[in-house]
Short mmCIF file of C-alpha atoms (C1' of nucleotides) in Angstrom, two decimals:
data_model
loop_
_atom_site.label_atom_id
_atom_site.label_comp_id
_atom_site.label_asym_id
_atom_site.label_seq_id
_atom_site.Cartn_x
_atom_site.Cartn_y
_atom_site.Cartn_z
CA UNK A 1 109.13 119.32 90.73
CA UNK A 2 107.31 120.22 93.78
CA UNK A 3 104.16 119.42 92.00
CA UNK A 4 105.06 115.99 91.56
CA UNK A 5 106.04 115.34 95.04
CA UNK A 6 102.60 116.74 96.07
CA UNK A 7 100.72 114.47 93.77
CA UNK A 8 103.01 111.42 94.79
CA UNK A 9 101.83 112.07 98.23
CA UNK A 10 98.06 112.44 97.32
CA UNK A 11 98.54 109.28 95.42
CA UNK A 12 100.07 107.40 98.19
CA UNK A 13 97.32 108.52 100.63
CA UNK A 14 94.81 107.13 97.95
CA UNK A 15 96.50 103.98 97.79
CA UNK A 16 96.42 103.44 101.47
CA UNK A 17 92.73 104.64 101.66
CA UNK A 18 91.84 102.07 98.84
CA UNK A 19 93.41 99.27 100.56
CA UNK A 20 91.63 100.22 103.99
CA UNK A 21 88.24 100.86 102.34
CA UNK A 22 88.45 97.70 100.51
CA UNK A 23 89.20 95.54 103.32
CA UNK A 24 86.66 96.97 105.73
CA UNK A 25 84.16 99.23 103.95
CA UNK A 26 83.56 103.12 103.98
CA UNK A 27 81.78 103.27 107.32
CA UNK A 28 84.21 100.90 109.04
CA UNK A 29 87.29 102.76 108.53
CA UNK A 30 88.04 106.24 110.24
CA UNK A 31 90.12 108.98 108.71
CA UNK A 32 92.24 108.63 111.91
CA UNK A 33 92.98 105.12 110.90
CA UNK A 34 93.86 106.21 107.38
CA UNK A 35 95.92 108.96 108.37
CA UNK A 36 97.84 106.73 110.98
CA UNK A 37 98.32 104.08 108.30
CA UNK A 38 99.74 106.55 105.71
CA UNK A 39 101.74 108.22 108.38
CA UNK A 40 100.34 111.67 107.96
CA UNK A 41 98.60 114.04 110.27
CA UNK A 42 94.84 113.57 110.49
CA UNK A 43 94.22 117.24 109.37
CA UNK A 44 95.97 116.41 106.10
CA UNK A 45 93.06 114.46 104.75
CA UNK A 46 90.74 117.41 104.85
CA UNK A 47 93.52 119.63 103.47
CA UNK A 48 94.01 117.17 100.28
CA UNK A 49 90.58 115.99 99.95
CA UNK A 50 88.18 118.01 101.64
CA UNK A 51 86.27 115.33 103.50
CA UNK A 52 86.20 111.61 104.05
CA UNK A 53 83.35 111.15 101.52
CA UNK A 54 85.43 113.28 98.83
CA UNK A 55 88.49 111.05 99.54
CA UNK A 56 86.24 107.95 98.96
CA UNK A 57 84.98 109.32 95.68
CA UNK A 58 88.55 110.22 94.67
CA UNK A 59 89.60 106.61 95.32
CA UNK A 60 86.80 105.30 93.09
CA UNK A 61 87.16 108.03 90.33
CA UNK A 62 90.93 107.41 90.11
CA UNK A 63 90.32 104.00 88.53
CA UNK A 64 86.94 104.06 87.03
CA UNK A 65 87.86 105.55 83.51
CA UNK A 66 88.63 102.67 81.34
CA UNK A 67 86.45 100.55 78.98
CA UNK A 68 88.32 102.51 76.18
CA UNK A 69 91.35 100.08 77.31
CA UNK A 70 88.83 97.20 76.65
CA UNK A 71 87.82 98.37 73.28
CA UNK A 72 91.28 99.17 72.34
CA UNK A 73 92.58 95.69 73.34
CA UNK A 74 89.68 94.00 71.66
CA UNK A 75 89.95 95.90 68.43
CA UNK A 76 93.19 94.41 67.44
CA UNK A 77 91.50 91.24 66.60
CA UNK A 78 89.44 90.04 63.81
CA UNK A 79 87.59 86.69 64.86
CA UNK A 80 84.94 86.89 67.64
CA UNK A 81 86.61 84.23 69.43
CA UNK A 82 89.97 86.24 69.64
CA UNK A 83 88.07 89.27 70.56
CA UNK A 84 86.20 87.44 73.36
CA UNK A 85 89.48 86.00 74.57
CA UNK A 86 91.26 89.34 74.57
CA UNK A 87 88.60 90.64 76.63
CA UNK A 88 88.56 87.92 78.99
CA UNK A 89 92.38 88.21 79.54
CA UNK A 90 92.10 91.85 80.17
CA UNK A 91 89.46 91.30 82.73
CA UNK A 92 91.53 88.75 84.45
CA UNK A 93 94.60 91.11 84.25
CA UNK A 94 92.70 94.03 85.65
CA UNK A 95 90.88 91.99 88.36
CA UNK A 96 94.08 90.52 89.70
CA UNK A 97 95.97 93.71 89.50
CA UNK A 98 93.16 95.76 91.11
CA UNK A 99 91.40 93.20 93.19
CA UNK A 100 91.06 95.63 96.25
CA UNK A 101 89.50 98.28 94.04
CA UNK A 102 86.99 95.76 92.57
CA UNK A 103 86.03 94.85 96.03
CA UNK A 104 84.94 98.49 96.58
CA UNK A 105 83.26 98.46 93.27
CA UNK A 106 81.17 95.41 93.82
CA UNK A 107 80.34 96.55 97.39
CA UNK A 108 79.02 99.66 96.18
CA UNK A 109 76.91 97.70 93.57
CA UNK A 110 75.39 95.40 96.15
CA UNK A 111 74.13 98.32 98.06
CA UNK A 112 71.05 100.47 97.59
CA UNK A 113 72.78 103.25 99.02
CA UNK A 114 75.05 106.26 98.10
CA UNK A 115 73.31 106.61 95.04
CA UNK A 116 75.35 109.35 93.03
CA UNK A 117 78.46 107.32 93.09
CA UNK A 118 76.48 103.96 92.52
CA UNK A 119 74.88 105.36 89.45
CA UNK A 120 78.13 106.38 88.11
CA UNK A 121 79.59 102.82 88.85
CA UNK A 122 76.60 100.98 87.42
CA UNK A 123 76.85 103.13 84.21
CA UNK A 124 80.53 102.05 83.64
CA UNK A 125 80.07 98.60 84.38
CA UNK A 126 76.96 98.44 81.97
CA UNK A 127 79.22 99.99 79.25
CA UNK A 128 81.71 97.28 79.61
CA UNK A 129 78.97 94.67 79.65
CA UNK A 130 77.55 96.02 76.33
CA UNK A 131 81.01 95.56 74.80
CA UNK A 132 81.19 91.86 75.68
CA UNK A 133 77.52 91.62 74.68
CA UNK A 134 78.41 92.85 71.11
CA UNK A 135 81.14 90.42 70.65
CA UNK A 136 79.13 87.29 71.68
CA UNK A 137 76.24 88.64 69.56
CA UNK A 138 78.50 88.98 66.46
CA UNK A 139 80.09 85.60 66.91
CA UNK A 140 76.59 84.01 66.87
CA UNK A 141 75.52 85.87 63.85
CA UNK A 142 78.80 84.66 62.25
CA UNK A 143 78.08 81.14 63.30
CA UNK A 144 81.36 81.25 65.07
CA UNK A 145 79.49 80.63 68.36
CA UNK A 146 76.46 78.51 69.23
CA UNK A 147 73.34 80.29 70.46
CA UNK A 148 73.43 81.19 74.03
CA UNK A 149 71.79 83.36 76.68
CA UNK A 150 74.14 86.26 75.96
CA UNK A 151 73.39 88.34 78.92
CA UNK A 152 73.76 85.60 81.36
CA UNK A 153 77.11 84.21 79.73
CA UNK A 154 78.54 87.83 80.16
CA UNK A 155 77.29 87.89 83.65
CA UNK A 156 78.91 84.42 84.30
CA UNK A 157 82.32 85.60 83.04
CA UNK A 158 82.32 88.51 85.33
CA UNK A 159 80.85 86.43 88.17
CA UNK A 160 83.71 84.01 87.76
CA UNK A 161 86.48 86.28 87.88
CA UNK A 162 84.91 88.17 90.53
CA UNK A 163 84.23 84.96 92.71
CA UNK A 164 87.92 84.31 92.32
CA UNK A 165 89.44 87.74 93.06
CA UNK A 166 87.04 89.16 95.61
CA UNK A 167 87.20 86.24 98.08
CA UNK A 168 90.64 85.96 98.81
CA UNK A 169 90.64 83.76 101.97
CA UNK A 170 88.05 81.49 100.38
CA UNK A 171 90.12 81.07 97.11
CA UNK A 172 93.16 80.25 99.29
CA UNK A 173 91.33 77.69 101.20
CA UNK A 174 89.76 75.99 98.25
CA UNK A 175 92.78 76.03 95.99
CA UNK A 176 95.07 75.07 99.00
CA UNK A 177 97.61 77.69 98.52
CA UNK A 178 99.52 79.25 101.30
CA UNK A 179 98.59 82.95 101.13
CA UNK A 180 96.94 85.62 99.02
CA UNK A 181 100.13 86.59 97.32
CA UNK A 182 100.40 83.03 95.92
CA UNK A 183 96.67 82.91 95.07
CA UNK A 184 97.22 86.01 92.94
CA UNK A 185 100.52 84.93 91.44
CA UNK A 186 101.26 84.11 87.77
CA UNK A 187 100.61 80.50 88.19
CA UNK A 188 96.99 80.79 89.57
CA UNK A 189 96.37 83.50 86.95
CA UNK A 190 97.21 81.24 84.10
CA UNK A 191 95.11 78.55 85.66
CA UNK A 192 92.19 80.75 85.74
CA UNK A 193 92.64 81.97 82.30
CA UNK A 194 92.97 78.30 81.04
CA UNK A 195 89.71 77.30 82.85
CA UNK A 196 87.67 80.27 81.67
CA UNK A 197 88.92 79.74 78.09
CA UNK A 198 88.07 75.96 78.23
CA UNK A 199 84.61 76.82 79.56
CA UNK A 200 83.84 79.44 77.11
CA UNK A 201 85.11 77.03 74.19
CA UNK A 202 82.79 74.35 75.45
CA UNK A 203 79.74 76.77 76.12
CA UNK A 204 80.03 78.61 72.83
CA UNK A 205 80.74 75.53 70.85
CA UNK A 206 83.94 76.96 69.43
CA UNK A 207 85.70 74.66 67.21
CA UNK A 208 89.49 74.25 67.35
CA UNK A 209 91.54 74.69 64.23
CA UNK B 1 52.03 80.64 124.16
CA UNK B 2 53.75 83.97 125.27
CA UNK B 3 57.01 81.95 124.35
CA UNK B 4 55.94 82.02 120.67
CA UNK B 5 55.13 85.76 120.74
CA UNK B 6 58.55 86.81 122.24
CA UNK B 7 60.32 84.52 119.61
CA UNK B 8 58.17 85.93 116.83
CA UNK B 9 59.28 89.48 117.83
CA UNK B 10 62.87 88.38 118.09
CA UNK B 11 62.65 86.82 114.57
CA UNK B 12 61.07 90.03 113.33
CA UNK B 13 63.73 92.24 114.54
CA UNK B 14 66.41 89.72 113.09
CA UNK B 15 64.59 90.05 109.85
CA UNK B 16 64.75 93.75 109.75
CA UNK B 17 68.36 93.89 110.96
CA UNK B 18 69.15 91.31 108.24
CA UNK B 19 67.84 93.59 105.49
CA UNK B 20 69.58 96.54 106.90
CA UNK B 21 72.89 94.93 107.51
CA UNK B 22 72.74 93.32 103.95
CA UNK B 23 71.92 96.51 102.28
CA UNK B 24 74.52 98.80 104.02
CA UNK B 25 76.77 96.80 106.03
CA UNK B 26 77.53 96.32 109.75
CA UNK B 27 79.14 99.55 110.56
CA UNK B 28 76.96 101.70 108.16
CA UNK B 29 73.73 100.85 110.18
CA UNK B 30 73.01 102.05 113.81
CA UNK B 31 70.97 100.26 116.39
CA UNK B 32 68.96 103.56 116.34
CA UNK B 33 68.01 102.89 112.83
CA UNK B 34 67.42 99.29 113.26
CA UNK B 35 65.14 99.77 116.22
CA UNK B 36 63.41 102.65 114.34
CA UNK B 37 62.71 100.23 111.20
CA UNK B 38 61.63 97.63 113.35
CA UNK B 39 59.35 99.81 115.28
CA UNK B 40 60.81 98.94 118.65
CA UNK B 41 62.47 100.87 121.48
CA UNK B 42 66.21 101.19 121.17
CA UNK B 43 66.82 99.68 124.46
CA UNK B 44 65.19 96.52 123.31
CA UNK B 45 68.09 95.63 121.18
CA UNK B 46 70.37 95.33 124.23
CA UNK B 47 67.30 93.38 126.05
CA UNK B 48 67.08 90.82 123.46
CA UNK B 49 70.44 90.46 121.99
CA UNK B 50 72.92 92.09 124.34
CA UNK B 51 74.69 94.18 121.86
CA UNK B 52 74.93 95.29 118.29
CA UNK B 53 77.89 92.84 117.46
CA UNK B 54 75.66 90.02 119.13
CA UNK B 55 72.63 90.93 117.07
CA UNK B 56 74.89 90.63 114.04
CA UNK B 57 76.13 87.24 114.95
CA UNK B 58 72.56 86.08 115.54
CA UNK B 59 71.50 87.34 112.12
CA UNK B 60 74.16 85.21 110.47
CA UNK B 61 74.05 82.10 112.82
CA UNK B 62 70.20 82.01 112.21
CA UNK B 63 70.61 80.83 108.61
CA UNK B 64 74.07 79.29 108.58
CA UNK B 65 73.29 75.81 109.58
CA UNK B 66 72.60 73.78 106.62
CA UNK B 67 74.77 71.83 104.14
CA UNK B 68 72.85 68.89 105.36
CA UNK B 69 70.12 70.29 103.33
CA UNK B 70 72.31 69.98 100.29
CA UNK B 71 73.60 66.44 101.22
CA UNK B 72 69.91 65.42 101.66
CA UNK B 73 68.63 66.88 98.47
CA UNK B 74 71.62 65.38 96.44
CA UNK B 75 71.39 61.88 98.06
CA UNK B 76 68.14 61.28 96.37
CA UNK B 77 69.80 60.90 93.00
CA UNK B 78 72.18 58.18 91.53
CA UNK B 79 73.86 59.71 88.60
CA UNK B 80 76.54 62.38 88.98
CA UNK B 81 74.72 64.63 86.46
CA UNK B 82 71.43 64.36 88.61
CA UNK B 83 73.30 65.02 91.74
CA UNK B 84 75.00 68.00 90.35
CA UNK B 85 71.87 69.46 88.96
CA UNK B 86 69.92 68.95 92.27
CA UNK B 87 72.84 70.83 93.91
CA UNK B 88 72.71 73.64 91.41
CA UNK B 89 68.98 73.89 91.81
CA UNK B 90 69.12 74.09 95.56
CA UNK B 91 71.92 76.79 95.30
CA UNK B 92 69.75 78.90 93.08
CA UNK B 93 66.73 78.37 95.22
CA UNK B 94 68.61 79.35 98.42
CA UNK B 95 70.43 82.17 96.86
CA UNK B 96 67.23 83.69 95.37
CA UNK B 97 65.32 83.15 98.65
CA UNK B 98 68.27 84.61 100.86
CA UNK B 99 69.77 87.14 98.63
CA UNK B 100 70.11 89.59 101.50
CA UNK B 101 71.70 87.13 103.68
CA UNK B 102 74.06 85.88 101.04
CA UNK B 103 75.01 89.49 100.73
CA UNK B 104 76.18 89.62 104.22
CA UNK B 105 77.98 86.39 103.97
CA UNK B 106 80.00 87.32 100.83
CA UNK B 107 80.88 90.77 102.55
CA UNK B 108 82.20 89.02 105.35
CA UNK B 109 84.22 86.64 103.31
CA UNK B 110 85.73 89.70 101.37
CA UNK B 111 87.13 91.24 104.54
CA UNK B 112 90.25 90.32 106.25
CA UNK B 113 88.26 91.38 109.54
CA UNK B 114 86.02 90.29 112.37
CA UNK B 115 87.82 86.96 112.38
CA UNK B 116 85.86 84.72 114.72
CA UNK B 117 82.70 85.01 112.46
CA UNK B 118 84.69 84.87 109.30
CA UNK B 119 86.34 81.53 110.08
CA UNK B 120 82.96 80.12 110.73
CA UNK B 121 81.57 81.30 107.64
CA UNK B 122 84.52 80.11 105.78
CA UNK B 123 84.30 76.66 107.32
CA UNK B 124 80.64 76.40 106.39
CA UNK B 125 81.15 77.47 102.78
CA UNK B 126 84.18 75.32 102.35
CA UNK B 127 81.90 72.22 103.49
CA UNK B 128 79.51 73.10 100.86
CA UNK B 129 82.51 73.42 98.49
CA UNK B 130 83.62 69.96 99.31
CA UNK B 131 80.16 68.43 98.62
CA UNK B 132 80.23 69.86 95.04
CA UNK B 133 83.84 68.77 94.61
CA UNK B 134 82.98 65.12 95.38
CA UNK B 135 80.11 65.08 92.93
CA UNK B 136 82.23 66.19 90.05
CA UNK B 137 85.21 64.13 91.02
CA UNK B 138 83.03 60.93 91.03
CA UNK B 139 81.44 61.98 87.75
CA UNK B 140 84.89 62.18 86.24
CA UNK B 141 85.98 58.77 87.49
CA UNK B 142 82.80 57.44 86.22
CA UNK B 143 83.44 58.86 82.75
CA UNK B 144 80.24 60.64 83.08
CA UNK B 145 82.04 64.12 83.02
CA UNK B 146 84.95 65.04 81.07
CA UNK B 147 88.17 66.06 83.01
CA UNK B 148 88.02 69.68 84.25
CA UNK B 149 89.56 71.76 86.72
CA UNK B 150 87.34 70.91 89.58
CA UNK B 151 88.12 73.45 92.15
CA UNK B 152 87.55 76.33 89.77
CA UNK B 153 84.37 74.64 88.18
CA UNK B 154 82.71 74.82 91.63
CA UNK B 155 83.90 78.24 92.21
CA UNK B 156 82.41 79.13 88.78
CA UNK B 157 79.16 77.72 89.75
CA UNK B 158 78.93 79.79 93.00
CA UNK B 159 80.35 82.92 91.31
CA UNK B 160 77.60 82.78 88.61
CA UNK B 161 74.66 82.46 91.05
CA UNK B 162 76.35 84.95 93.32
CA UNK B 163 77.00 87.39 90.59
CA UNK B 164 73.29 87.34 89.53
CA UNK B 165 71.82 87.56 93.14
CA UNK B 166 74.05 89.93 94.94
CA UNK B 167 74.19 92.80 92.40
CA UNK B 168 70.55 93.34 92.12
CA UNK B 169 70.69 96.69 90.60
CA UNK B 170 73.12 95.55 87.84
CA UNK B 171 71.06 92.52 87.07
CA UNK B 172 67.92 94.68 86.49
CA UNK B 173 69.87 96.99 84.17
CA UNK B 174 71.53 94.11 82.35
CA UNK B 175 68.40 92.03 81.88
CA UNK B 176 66.24 94.98 81.14
CA UNK B 177 63.64 94.11 83.77
CA UNK B 178 61.78 96.83 85.75
CA UNK B 179 62.69 96.04 89.29
CA UNK B 180 64.12 93.64 91.74
CA UNK B 181 60.88 91.71 92.35
CA UNK B 182 60.74 90.90 88.70
CA UNK B 183 64.48 89.99 88.67
CA UNK B 184 64.08 87.43 91.28
CA UNK B 185 60.73 86.17 89.96
CA UNK B 186 60.00 82.67 88.84
CA UNK B 187 60.62 83.58 85.15
CA UNK B 188 64.29 84.85 85.62
CA UNK B 189 65.03 82.10 87.97
CA UNK B 190 64.07 79.42 85.50
CA UNK B 191 66.08 81.38 83.11
CA UNK B 192 69.28 81.30 85.22
CA UNK B 193 68.57 77.57 85.89
CA UNK B 194 68.46 76.87 82.21
CA UNK B 195 71.51 78.79 81.47
CA UNK B 196 73.60 77.23 84.20
CA UNK B 197 72.49 73.62 83.36
CA UNK B 198 73.35 74.13 79.60
CA UNK B 199 76.74 75.66 80.68
CA UNK B 200 77.59 72.64 82.82
CA UNK B 201 76.38 70.16 80.24
CA UNK B 202 78.65 71.82 77.69
CA UNK B 203 81.56 72.35 80.10
CA UNK B 204 81.36 68.76 81.48
CA UNK B 205 80.67 67.16 78.18
CA UNK B 206 77.58 65.39 79.31
CA UNK B 207 75.72 63.43 76.84
CA UNK B 208 71.97 63.76 76.55
CA UNK B 209 70.01 60.49 76.55
"C1'" DG C 1 102.02 122.52 104.37
"C1'" DT C 2 101.80 120.70 108.96
"C1'" DC C 3 100.32 120.30 113.65
"C1'" DT C 4 97.39 120.88 118.07
"C1'" DA C 5 93.23 121.66 120.24
"C1'" DT C 6 88.69 121.79 120.06
"C1'" DA C 7 83.81 122.07 118.39
"C1'" DT C 8 80.07 119.33 117.40
"C1'" DA C 9 77.56 115.16 116.26
"C1'" DT C 10 76.63 110.62 116.65
"C1'" DG C 11 77.13 106.03 118.08
"C1'" DG C 12 76.50 102.05 121.62
"C1'" DA C 13 75.09 100.89 126.07
"C1'" DT C 14 72.74 100.98 130.58
"C1'" DA C 15 70.66 102.75 134.90
"C1'" DG C 16 66.48 103.10 136.89
"C1'" DA C 17 61.34 104.51 136.78
"C1'" DC C 18 57.24 102.26 135.30
"C1'" DG D 1 59.11 94.09 128.86
"C1'" DT D 2 59.11 98.81 127.69
"C1'" DC D 3 60.61 103.41 128.01
"C1'" DT D 4 63.43 107.84 129.11
"C1'" DA D 5 67.43 109.95 130.20
"C1'" DT D 6 72.10 110.02 130.15
"C1'" DC D 7 77.11 108.36 130.19
"C1'" DC D 8 80.85 107.89 127.56
"C1'" DA D 9 83.47 106.81 123.53
"C1'" DT D 10 84.61 107.90 119.14
"C1'" DA D 11 83.88 110.14 114.74
"C1'" DT D 12 84.40 114.20 111.35
"C1'" DA D 13 85.83 118.57 110.70
"C1'" DT D 14 88.08 123.03 111.38
"C1'" DA D 15 90.27 127.16 113.46
"C1'" DG D 16 94.30 128.94 114.16
"C1'" DA D 17 99.36 128.64 115.76
"C1'" DC D 18 103.77 127.67 113.43
#
DNA sequence: GTCTATATATGGATAGAC
DNA sequence: GTCTATCCATATATAGAC
């Protein structure tokens, strides 16, 4: 009972910190700003997390567990095309839902810094990459797909979704939508899904039935 | 004569600062570190640039002038396909050559911060976007290309090149190359160019002659 | 658990000697 | 142009009262 309240509060602080770290970066944001935005006393950050660095790690670790989710979602389908599309849908879903978090992940990946965390992130992303790789490889072996550069095809899928979700302002400008909440609404999500499916159908030479 | 020496030194400081800002971000790097890496006295940063903020702006402004370059390179061709491929080649070329700089650009774009600079960057990127948009639009009107979601197709092109160039460590891991210098060598550049061309040929339904 | 007060470090910037 | 020394703001972290 009290337990849940405490972990609610912890979670709330993590939410606030995630947003601020994502928008401005680790070094750009101070624990003062975080505690102010979360409406807690500054000393509470040390109390709950130990340090700013630890808080940052907790923000990342909290959401860096999946890839089982992908495997599970993919496993329900039989054809390579269905598997690939299930994976793409999940990617879009997760990226839209967690676009602030993804911002942190890709920023870390772009750095040659903070290596302990960076290694962990790279390992996780690579695991997800391999899942996608296997799906396409199997599809090619099956003759469901044309032969393509598999590595670059997977990177392209991720790059496209990433481009959309982690450049909010740019996406708004290009798509001529009012604000970010519209850019990440259902309509635009469906649009991106449709585009990406069509692109893959064309690229992999998938025949419609 | 002395003039050139001064501007050489200025340029060298800008080179060093660009690398450090790109690798770690504006706030993460101190003028002390920059001056140490550039082997100059710390006071020289103020002397040459006025402030850290101004130095950062100079780093960005120095390379954010083009889009004429794109127009020029594209203008030499007649068919929409040739124009599009010329643009893609130039994109790949510039991204490989300036991948540290691009890292800064995309980081700025991902932020809701430092708005004066961010607006300027967004304006420039948008200008480049419109060039690509027009090429594809014309191609569709010509019946050279199939109908596609033009906005998302342009974003996809940029997203793919970006994914490759601004996640160095990840790219190495995925492509199983030793180090970054190999990942950004001629061989991998040609591979990316080939992949992207094939993807666009498939997606836009371009017929080979 | 929550707060104030404070220790301590580091950052950007500049004054002024050379 | 270059350097040293220093000012001042801001950062993280914690000790200790409540």
